[in-house]
Amino acid sequence: MGAAGLNEVSPVIWREPTELELNHSYWMGSQPPQNPPLSVNLTVDVAVIGGGLTGLSTAYFIRSVSPHKEVVVLEGRGCGNGASGRNGAMVLTMTEDRYLNFSSDPAMDKKIYDLTAQNLQTLSKLSVETGIDCELETKGALQVLLSSQDVREAKDYVQRAQSLGMPVELWDKQKIVDALGTDVYEGGFFDPGGGQVNPMKLVHVFKVAAESAGAKIFENTMVGKIEEGSEHLIYTTAGHTVRAKALVLATNAFTSRLGFFRNAVAPIREYVAMTRRFTDQELIDIGWRLRVPFNDSRTEVFYLGVTQDNRIHIGGGSPGYSFNNGHLDPAAVGSHSARLQRELVRIYPKLSGIGFEATWDGVVDWSLNESPSVGCSGKYRNIFHGLGYSGHGVNLASVFGRIIADLDAGRGDRWKEYPFVNANLDYIPNEPIRWFAVRAGLAWYNLIDS
């Protein structure tokens, strides 16, 4: 059998696992109380599969735009169990493909910057309205630069961005030292439009908002099969069904398990770790004076932040990939944790000997060209999706929730100029070709970053 033939029959030979890994992140301590599972058959207008930021925000915005519609959210574990509740907590502007990188349409780049920067105001307003403090800090975000070449490229970007009205800044080495207390970087790109958040508390905000708007949320309700049609029939693994006129796939890296977008995103595994709590004086001694999150300019990026109760978290580095979106060998988690420890001490030598109180991992939905997609598809144009965030999902997910709500309401014209609306993502082959391609790509990134 040739490569093309193997690629074609691969989904039949290697079926993806259906079990969802439990979230063991530090953020899990803030997971909202879980709702009971679905126990009856339902008929609704819109069924949302996935109780993360995409799914919950979509449910909230659909009920806000179309309050006459019955909306149900089906979550396989608990809300925030996936990437929404186990990420690095940075709230970034732009999309990954345009972050520090101008496209052929700079005016559109500016529009996307404004859209994503303004979304932080939406998050802040919802936090107040729901009474859930999601620890959103909007003091900006930094990309720290590892080389003089990175500085030159960032300088060119900042000059052009400022001419378009983007309020970004280039920081020299001394300003980075003064702000972060480390001298391992040559400079930094500062974006005042970014920030950080407790991601699970943000999940809680959107869960409360969605339910207050009238959406029904069922947790520990795994979807096993979907029959598409003018009215979809959704089967849960517990034996109940949901009929829905519209379906929202808010399952990100796990979307292919339901038979959709198998060749659109690769489930890349990221790793994060959290230290113990430091005193205010200890943080002063470390030198991290400006409490903004930062990520570095590597391809295999490291990212750091400090929580409101003075814990330092670090994530990233060389990501992992599990064959056919399966589970990872626990030994690999330990080796990645050790790498995070080494990088933390390289940045802050004073933290030598400081262990992690929590380490965790999870998969993100990475597209081949690092661009996302939101839109509708299917024979009856009644299947909606938002995916391919490639690391920018904490902020972008709720932007896409707004867009899906408008598309569902027939108000999509206001969004059609944006390049990610109904974007076709670059093709990613099936296993085992995918495994070899991803592993080769990760090895190459590791080589050029070393």
Coordinates of C-alpha atoms in Angstrom, one line a residue:
M1 CA 0.0 0.0 0.0
G2 CA 1.4 3.4 -1.0
A3 CA 1.6 6.5 1.2
A4 CA -1.6 8.0 -0.4
G5 CA -3.5 4.8 0.2
L6 CA -2.3 4.5 3.8
N7 CA -3.3 8.1 4.4
E8 CA -6.8 7.3 3.1
V9 CA -7.5 4.3 5.2
S10 CA -5.6 5.5 8.3
P11 CA -8.7 6.7 10.2
V12 CA -10.2 3.2 9.9
I13 CA -7.0 1.4 11.0
W14 CA -6.1 3.8 13.8
R15 CA -9.1 5.1 15.7
E16 CA -8.4 7.9 18.1
P17 CA -9.1 7.1 21.8
T18 CA -12.4 8.5 23.1
E19 CA -11.3 8.9 26.8
L20 CA -10.5 12.5 27.9
E21 CA -7.6 12.9 30.2
L22 CA -8.4 14.6 33.5
N23 CA -7.0 18.0 34.2
H24 CA -4.4 18.0 37.0
S25 CA -3.3 21.6 36.6
Y26 CA -2.9 24.1 39.4
W27 CA -5.8 26.0 37.9
M28 CA -8.1 23.0 38.7
G29 CA -8.5 24.4 42.3
S30 CA -10.7 27.1 40.7
Q31 CA -12.9 24.8 38.6
P32 CA -16.6 25.8 39.0
P33 CA -18.9 23.3 40.7
Q34 CA -19.9 20.7 38.1
N35 CA -23.5 20.3 36.8
P36 CA -25.2 16.9 36.6
P37 CA -24.9 14.9 33.3
L38 CA -27.6 14.8 30.8
S39 CA -30.3 12.3 31.9
V40 CA -33.1 12.8 29.3
N41 CA -33.4 13.2 25.6
L42 CA -33.6 16.8 24.4
T43 CA -34.6 18.8 21.3
V44 CA -32.9 22.2 21.0
D45 CA -32.0 24.9 18.6
V46 CA -28.3 24.8 19.2
A47 CA -26.1 22.1 20.7
V48 CA -22.6 23.1 21.7
I49 CA -20.1 20.3 22.2
G50 CA -17.3 21.3 24.6
G51 CA -17.4 23.3 27.8
G52 CA -14.2 25.3 27.5
L53 CA -13.9 29.0 26.6
T54 CA -15.0 28.5 23.0
G55 CA -18.1 26.5 23.9
L56 CA -19.2 28.5 26.9
S57 CA -18.7 31.9 25.3
T58 CA -20.6 30.8 22.2
A59 CA -23.5 29.7 24.4
Y60 CA -23.5 33.0 26.2
F61 CA -23.3 35.1 23.0
I62 CA -25.9 33.0 21.1
R63 CA -28.4 33.5 24.0
S64 CA -27.5 37.2 24.1
V65 CA -28.0 37.7 20.3
S66 CA -30.9 35.2 19.9
P67 CA -32.6 34.8 23.3
H68 CA -35.4 32.9 21.7
K69 CA -33.1 30.0 20.9
E70 CA -32.7 27.0 23.2
V71 CA -29.0 26.3 23.7
V72 CA -27.4 23.3 25.4
V73 CA -23.7 22.7 26.2
L74 CA -22.5 19.1 26.4
E75 CA -19.1 18.7 28.2
G76 CA -17.4 15.3 28.4
R77 CA -15.7 15.9 31.7
G78 CA -16.1 19.2 33.7
C79 CA -16.0 22.7 32.2
G80 CA -12.4 23.8 31.6
N81 CA -11.1 20.3 31.6
G82 CA -9.2 20.8 28.3
A83 CA -6.8 23.5 27.2
S84 CA -9.0 26.3 28.5
G85 CA -8.2 25.2 32.1
R86 CA -4.6 24.1 31.8
N87 CA -2.7 26.7 29.8
G88 CA -0.1 29.3 30.6
A89 CA -2.6 32.1 31.5
M90 CA -1.3 34.7 29.0
V91 CA -4.0 36.8 27.3
L92 CA -2.5 37.8 24.0
T93 CA -3.6 40.0 21.2
M94 CA -3.6 39.1 17.5
T95 CA -3.5 35.6 16.0
E96 CA -0.4 33.5 16.2
D97 CA 0.4 33.8 12.5
R98 CA 0.3 37.7 12.7
Y99 CA 1.9 38.1 16.2
L100 CA 5.1 40.2 15.6
N101 CA 4.6 39.5 11.9
F102 CA 2.9 41.6 9.3
S103 CA 0.8 40.0 6.6
S104 CA 0.3 41.3 3.1
D105 CA -2.6 43.4 4.5
P106 CA -1.2 45.7 7.3
A107 CA -4.6 47.5 7.6
M108 CA -6.2 44.1 8.5
D109 CA -3.5 43.3 10.9
K110 CA -4.4 46.6 12.7
K111 CA -8.1 45.6 12.7
I112 CA -7.3 42.2 14.3
Y113 CA -5.1 43.9 16.9
D114 CA -7.9 46.3 17.8
L115 CA -10.5 43.5 17.9
T116 CA -8.4 41.3 20.2
A117 CA -7.2 44.1 22.4
Q118 CA -10.7 45.4 22.9
N119 CA -11.9 41.9 23.9
L120 CA -10.0 42.2 27.2
Q121 CA -12.6 44.9 28.0
T122 CA -15.4 42.4 27.3
L123 CA -13.7 39.9 29.7
S124 CA -13.3 42.5 32.4
K125 CA -16.9 43.6 32.1
L126 CA -18.2 40.0 32.3
S127 CA -16.1 39.3 35.3
V128 CA -17.7 42.3 37.1
E129 CA -21.2 41.4 35.9
T130 CA -21.0 37.7 37.0
G131 CA -19.3 38.5 40.3
I132 CA -16.5 36.1 39.5
D133 CA -13.0 37.6 39.9
C134 CA -11.0 35.9 37.2
E135 CA -7.8 37.7 38.2
L136 CA -7.6 39.5 34.9
E137 CA -4.6 41.8 34.8
T138 CA -4.4 44.1 31.8
K139 CA -0.9 45.6 32.4
G140 CA 0.4 44.3 29.1
A141 CA 2.5 41.3 27.9
L142 CA 6.2 41.0 26.8
Q143 CA 8.0 39.0 24.2
V144 CA 11.6 38.9 25.4
L145 CA 14.2 38.7 22.7
L146 CA 17.1 36.3 22.8
S147 CA 19.4 37.7 20.2
S148 CA 20.5 41.0 18.5
Q149 CA 18.8 39.7 15.3
D150 CA 15.6 39.3 17.2
V151 CA 15.9 42.9 18.4
R152 CA 16.5 44.2 14.9
E153 CA 13.4 42.4 13.6
A154 CA 11.3 43.6 16.5
K155 CA 12.5 47.1 16.0
D156 CA 11.3 47.0 12.3
Y157 CA 8.0 45.6 13.4
V158 CA 7.4 48.2 16.2
Q159 CA 8.2 51.1 13.9
R160 CA 5.7 49.9 11.3
A161 CA 3.1 49.0 13.9
Q162 CA 3.4 52.4 15.6
S163 CA 2.9 54.1 12.2
L164 CA -0.5 52.2 12.0
G165 CA -1.5 53.3 15.5
M166 CA -0.6 50.1 17.4
P167 CA 0.6 51.2 20.9
V168 CA 3.4 48.7 21.1
E169 CA 7.0 49.4 22.3
L170 CA 10.5 48.1 21.9
W171 CA 12.3 47.8 25.2
D172 CA 16.1 47.7 25.5
K173 CA 18.1 45.2 27.6
Q174 CA 18.3 47.5 30.7
K175 CA 14.5 48.1 30.7
I176 CA 14.0 44.3 30.6
V177 CA 16.4 43.9 33.5
D178 CA 14.6 46.6 35.5
A179 CA 11.2 45.1 34.8
L180 CA 11.9 41.3 35.1
G181 CA 15.1 41.1 37.1
T182 CA 17.0 38.9 34.6
D183 CA 19.8 39.8 32.2
V184 CA 19.5 36.8 29.9
Y185 CA 17.5 38.7 27.2
E186 CA 18.7 41.3 24.7
G187 CA 15.5 43.3 24.7
G188 CA 11.8 43.0 24.5
F189 CA 8.6 43.7 22.6
F190 CA 6.0 45.2 24.9
D191 CA 2.3 45.0 24.0
P192 CA 0.1 47.0 26.4
G193 CA -3.0 45.3 24.9
G194 CA -2.1 41.9 26.4
G195 CA -2.4 40.6 30.0
Q196 CA -2.9 37.5 32.1
V197 CA -5.7 35.7 33.9
N198 CA -6.6 32.7 36.0
P199 CA -7.9 30.7 33.1
M200 CA -10.1 28.4 35.1
K201 CA -11.7 31.4 36.8
L202 CA -12.3 32.8 33.3
V203 CA -14.1 29.5 32.5
H204 CA -16.2 30.1 35.6
V205 CA -17.1 33.6 34.4
F206 CA -18.4 32.3 31.1
K207 CA -20.2 29.4 32.7
V208 CA -22.1 31.7 35.0
A209 CA -22.7 34.1 32.1
A210 CA -24.0 31.4 29.8
E211 CA -26.3 29.9 32.4
S212 CA -27.5 33.4 33.5
A213 CA -28.4 34.0 29.8
G214 CA -30.4 30.9 29.7
A215 CA -28.1 28.2 28.3
K216 CA -28.3 24.7 29.8
I217 CA -25.0 23.0 30.6
F218 CA -24.5 19.3 31.2
E219 CA -21.1 18.0 32.4
N220 CA -19.7 14.5 32.4
T221 CA -21.7 14.0 29.2
M222 CA -19.6 12.4 26.5
V223 CA -20.7 12.6 22.9
G224 CA -20.1 9.3 21.1
K225 CA -21.6 9.8 17.7
I226 CA -23.1 12.6 15.5
E227 CA -25.6 12.1 12.6
E228 CA -25.5 15.2 10.5
G229 CA -28.6 16.6 8.8
S230 CA -30.9 19.5 8.6
E231 CA -31.5 18.5 12.2
H232 CA -28.5 16.8 13.8
L233 CA -28.9 13.8 16.0
I234 CA -26.3 13.6 18.8
Y235 CA -25.7 10.4 20.8
T236 CA -24.1 10.5 24.2
T237 CA -22.1 7.5 25.4
A238 CA -24.7 7.1 28.3
G239 CA -27.5 6.4 25.8
H240 CA -29.3 9.8 25.6
T241 CA -29.8 11.9 22.5
V242 CA -30.0 15.5 21.6
R243 CA -31.6 16.8 18.4
A244 CA -30.4 20.2 17.3
K245 CA -30.9 22.5 14.3
A246 CA -27.4 23.8 14.7
L247 CA -24.2 22.2 16.0
V248 CA -21.2 24.0 17.5
L249 CA -17.9 22.1 17.6
A250 CA -16.0 23.7 20.5
T251 CA -13.7 20.7 21.0
N252 CA -10.4 22.2 19.6
A253 CA -7.7 19.6 19.6
F254 CA -10.2 16.8 20.2
T255 CA -12.5 17.7 17.2
S256 CA -11.2 14.9 15.1
R257 CA -12.4 12.4 17.6
L258 CA -15.9 13.3 16.5
G259 CA -15.0 12.8 12.8
F260 CA -14.5 16.5 12.0
F261 CA -11.5 18.5 10.9
R262 CA -9.2 15.6 11.2
N263 CA -6.8 17.1 8.7
A264 CA -7.0 20.7 9.9
V265 CA -5.1 20.8 13.3
A266 CA -2.5 18.7 15.0
P267 CA -2.9 18.0 18.8
I268 CA 0.4 19.3 20.2
R269 CA 1.1 18.7 23.8
E270 CA 2.3 21.5 26.0
Y271 CA 3.8 21.4 29.5
V272 CA 3.4 23.9 32.4
A273 CA 4.7 24.0 36.0
M274 CA 3.9 26.1 39.1
T275 CA 6.2 27.0 42.0
R276 CA 5.3 27.5 45.6
R277 CA 4.0 30.8 46.8
F278 CA 6.6 33.5 47.4
T279 CA 6.5 36.4 49.8
D280 CA 6.4 40.0 48.4
Q281 CA 10.0 40.4 49.6
E282 CA 11.1 37.2 47.9
L283 CA 9.7 38.5 44.6
I284 CA 11.5 41.8 45.1
D285 CA 14.7 39.9 45.7
I286 CA 14.2 37.9 42.5
G287 CA 13.7 41.2 40.7
W288 CA 10.4 40.6 39.0
R289 CA 9.2 44.2 39.6
L290 CA 6.7 44.6 36.7
R291 CA 4.1 41.9 37.1
V292 CA 3.5 41.2 33.5
P293 CA 3.7 37.8 31.8
F294 CA 6.4 37.2 29.1
N295 CA 7.3 34.7 26.5
D296 CA 10.6 34.4 24.6
S297 CA 11.4 34.6 20.9
R298 CA 12.2 30.9 20.3
T299 CA 10.2 28.8 17.9
E300 CA 9.6 26.4 20.8
V301 CA 8.7 29.2 23.1
F302 CA 8.9 29.4 26.9
Y303 CA 6.4 31.5 28.7
L304 CA 6.2 32.7 32.3
G305 CA 3.8 34.5 34.6
V306 CA 3.3 35.3 38.2
T307 CA -0.1 34.8 39.9
Q308 CA -1.8 37.3 42.2
D309 CA -0.7 35.2 45.2
N310 CA 3.0 35.3 44.1
R311 CA 3.4 31.9 42.4
I312 CA 5.6 31.7 39.3
H313 CA 4.5 29.5 36.5
I314 CA 6.5 28.5 33.4
G315 CA 5.5 26.5 30.4
G316 CA 6.5 25.6 26.9
G317 CA 9.8 24.4 25.5
S318 CA 9.9 21.5 23.2
P319 CA 6.3 20.3 22.9
G320 CA 5.2 16.7 22.6
Y321 CA 3.1 14.7 20.1
S322 CA 1.3 11.5 20.8
F323 CA 0.6 9.1 18.0
N324 CA -3.0 9.4 16.8
N325 CA -3.9 11.9 19.6
G326 CA -3.3 9.3 22.2
H327 CA -2.0 9.5 25.8
L328 CA 1.6 10.4 26.5
D329 CA 4.1 8.2 28.4
P330 CA 4.2 9.6 32.0
A331 CA 8.0 9.4 31.8
A332 CA 7.9 12.1 29.1
V333 CA 6.0 14.4 31.5
G334 CA 8.9 14.1 34.0
S335 CA 11.6 14.9 31.4
H336 CA 9.7 18.0 30.3
S337 CA 9.2 19.1 33.9
A338 CA 13.0 18.9 34.4
R339 CA 13.5 21.0 31.3
L340 CA 11.2 23.6 32.6
Q341 CA 13.1 23.6 35.9
R342 CA 16.4 24.2 34.1
E343 CA 15.0 27.0 32.1
L344 CA 13.5 28.7 35.2
V345 CA 16.9 28.6 36.9
R346 CA 18.7 29.9 33.8
I347 CA 16.4 32.9 33.8
Y348 CA 16.4 33.3 37.6
P349 CA 19.5 31.7 39.2
K350 CA 18.2 32.6 42.7
L351 CA 15.5 30.0 42.2
S352 CA 18.0 27.1 42.1
G353 CA 16.6 24.4 44.4
I354 CA 13.1 25.7 44.2
G355 CA 10.9 22.8 43.1
F356 CA 7.5 22.8 41.5
E357 CA 4.3 22.3 43.5
A358 CA 2.3 21.3 40.4
T359 CA 3.2 20.2 36.9
W360 CA 0.8 19.3 34.1
D361 CA 0.3 18.9 30.4
G362 CA -2.4 19.2 27.8
V363 CA -3.0 19.4 24.1
V364 CA -3.6 22.5 22.0
D365 CA -5.0 22.7 18.5
W366 CA -2.1 23.8 16.3
S367 CA -2.7 24.5 12.6
L368 CA 0.0 24.0 10.1
N369 CA 0.4 27.7 9.2
E370 CA -0.5 28.9 12.8
S371 CA -3.7 30.5 11.6
P372 CA -7.1 29.9 13.2
S373 CA -10.5 29.3 11.6
V374 CA -14.0 30.2 12.7
G375 CA -17.1 29.6 10.5
C376 CA -19.8 27.3 9.4
S377 CA -19.8 24.2 7.2
G378 CA -21.8 21.1 6.3
K379 CA -24.4 20.4 3.6
Y380 CA -27.0 22.5 5.4
R381 CA -24.5 25.1 6.6
N382 CA -25.5 24.4 10.2
I383 CA -22.2 23.2 11.7
F384 CA -20.1 25.9 13.4
H385 CA -16.5 25.7 14.6
G386 CA -13.7 27.7 16.1
L387 CA -10.3 26.1 16.2
G388 CA -6.6 26.3 15.3
Y389 CA -5.8 28.9 18.0
S390 CA -2.1 27.7 18.1
G391 CA -1.5 29.2 21.5
H392 CA -3.7 32.4 21.4
G393 CA -6.9 30.7 22.5
V394 CA -7.3 32.3 25.9
N395 CA -8.3 35.6 24.3
L396 CA -9.3 34.5 20.8
A397 CA -11.8 31.8 21.9
S398 CA -14.4 34.3 23.2
V399 CA -13.9 36.5 20.1
F400 CA -14.8 33.4 18.0
G401 CA -17.8 32.8 20.3
R402 CA -19.1 36.2 19.4
I403 CA -18.5 35.5 15.7
I404 CA -20.3 32.1 15.8
A405 CA -23.3 33.7 17.5
D406 CA -23.5 36.3 14.7
L407 CA -23.1 33.7 12.0
D408 CA -25.8 31.6 13.6
A409 CA -28.1 34.6 13.7
G410 CA -27.5 35.5 10.0
R411 CA -25.4 38.5 10.9
G412 CA -22.1 37.2 9.5
D413 CA -21.6 40.1 7.0
R414 CA -20.0 42.2 9.7
W415 CA -17.2 39.6 10.0
K416 CA -16.6 38.4 6.5
E417 CA -13.6 40.7 5.8
Y418 CA -11.6 39.0 8.6
P419 CA -9.3 36.3 7.1
F420 CA -10.0 33.7 9.7
V421 CA -13.7 33.6 9.0
N422 CA -14.5 30.4 7.1
A423 CA -10.8 30.0 6.5
N424 CA -9.6 26.7 5.1
L425 CA -6.7 25.4 7.2
D426 CA -3.7 23.8 5.5
Y427 CA -4.0 20.1 5.1
I428 CA -2.3 17.8 7.7
P429 CA -2.0 14.1 6.7
N430 CA -3.3 11.2 8.7
E431 CA -1.2 8.8 10.7
P432 CA 1.4 7.5 10.4
I433 CA 2.6 10.2 8.0
R434 CA 1.5 12.8 10.5
W435 CA 3.6 11.3 13.2
F436 CA 6.8 11.3 11.1
A437 CA 6.1 14.8 9.8
V438 CA 5.3 16.3 13.3
R439 CA 8.3 14.6 14.9
A440 CA 10.6 15.8 12.1
G441 CA 9.2 19.4 12.4
L442 CA 9.7 19.4 16.2
A443 CA 13.2 18.1 15.8
W444 CA 14.0 20.9 13.4
Y445 CA 12.6 23.5 15.7
N446 CA 14.6 22.1 18.6
L447 CA 17.8 22.3 16.4
I448 CA 17.4 25.9 15.3
D449 CA 16.5 27.0 18.9
S450 CA 19.5 25.4 20.4

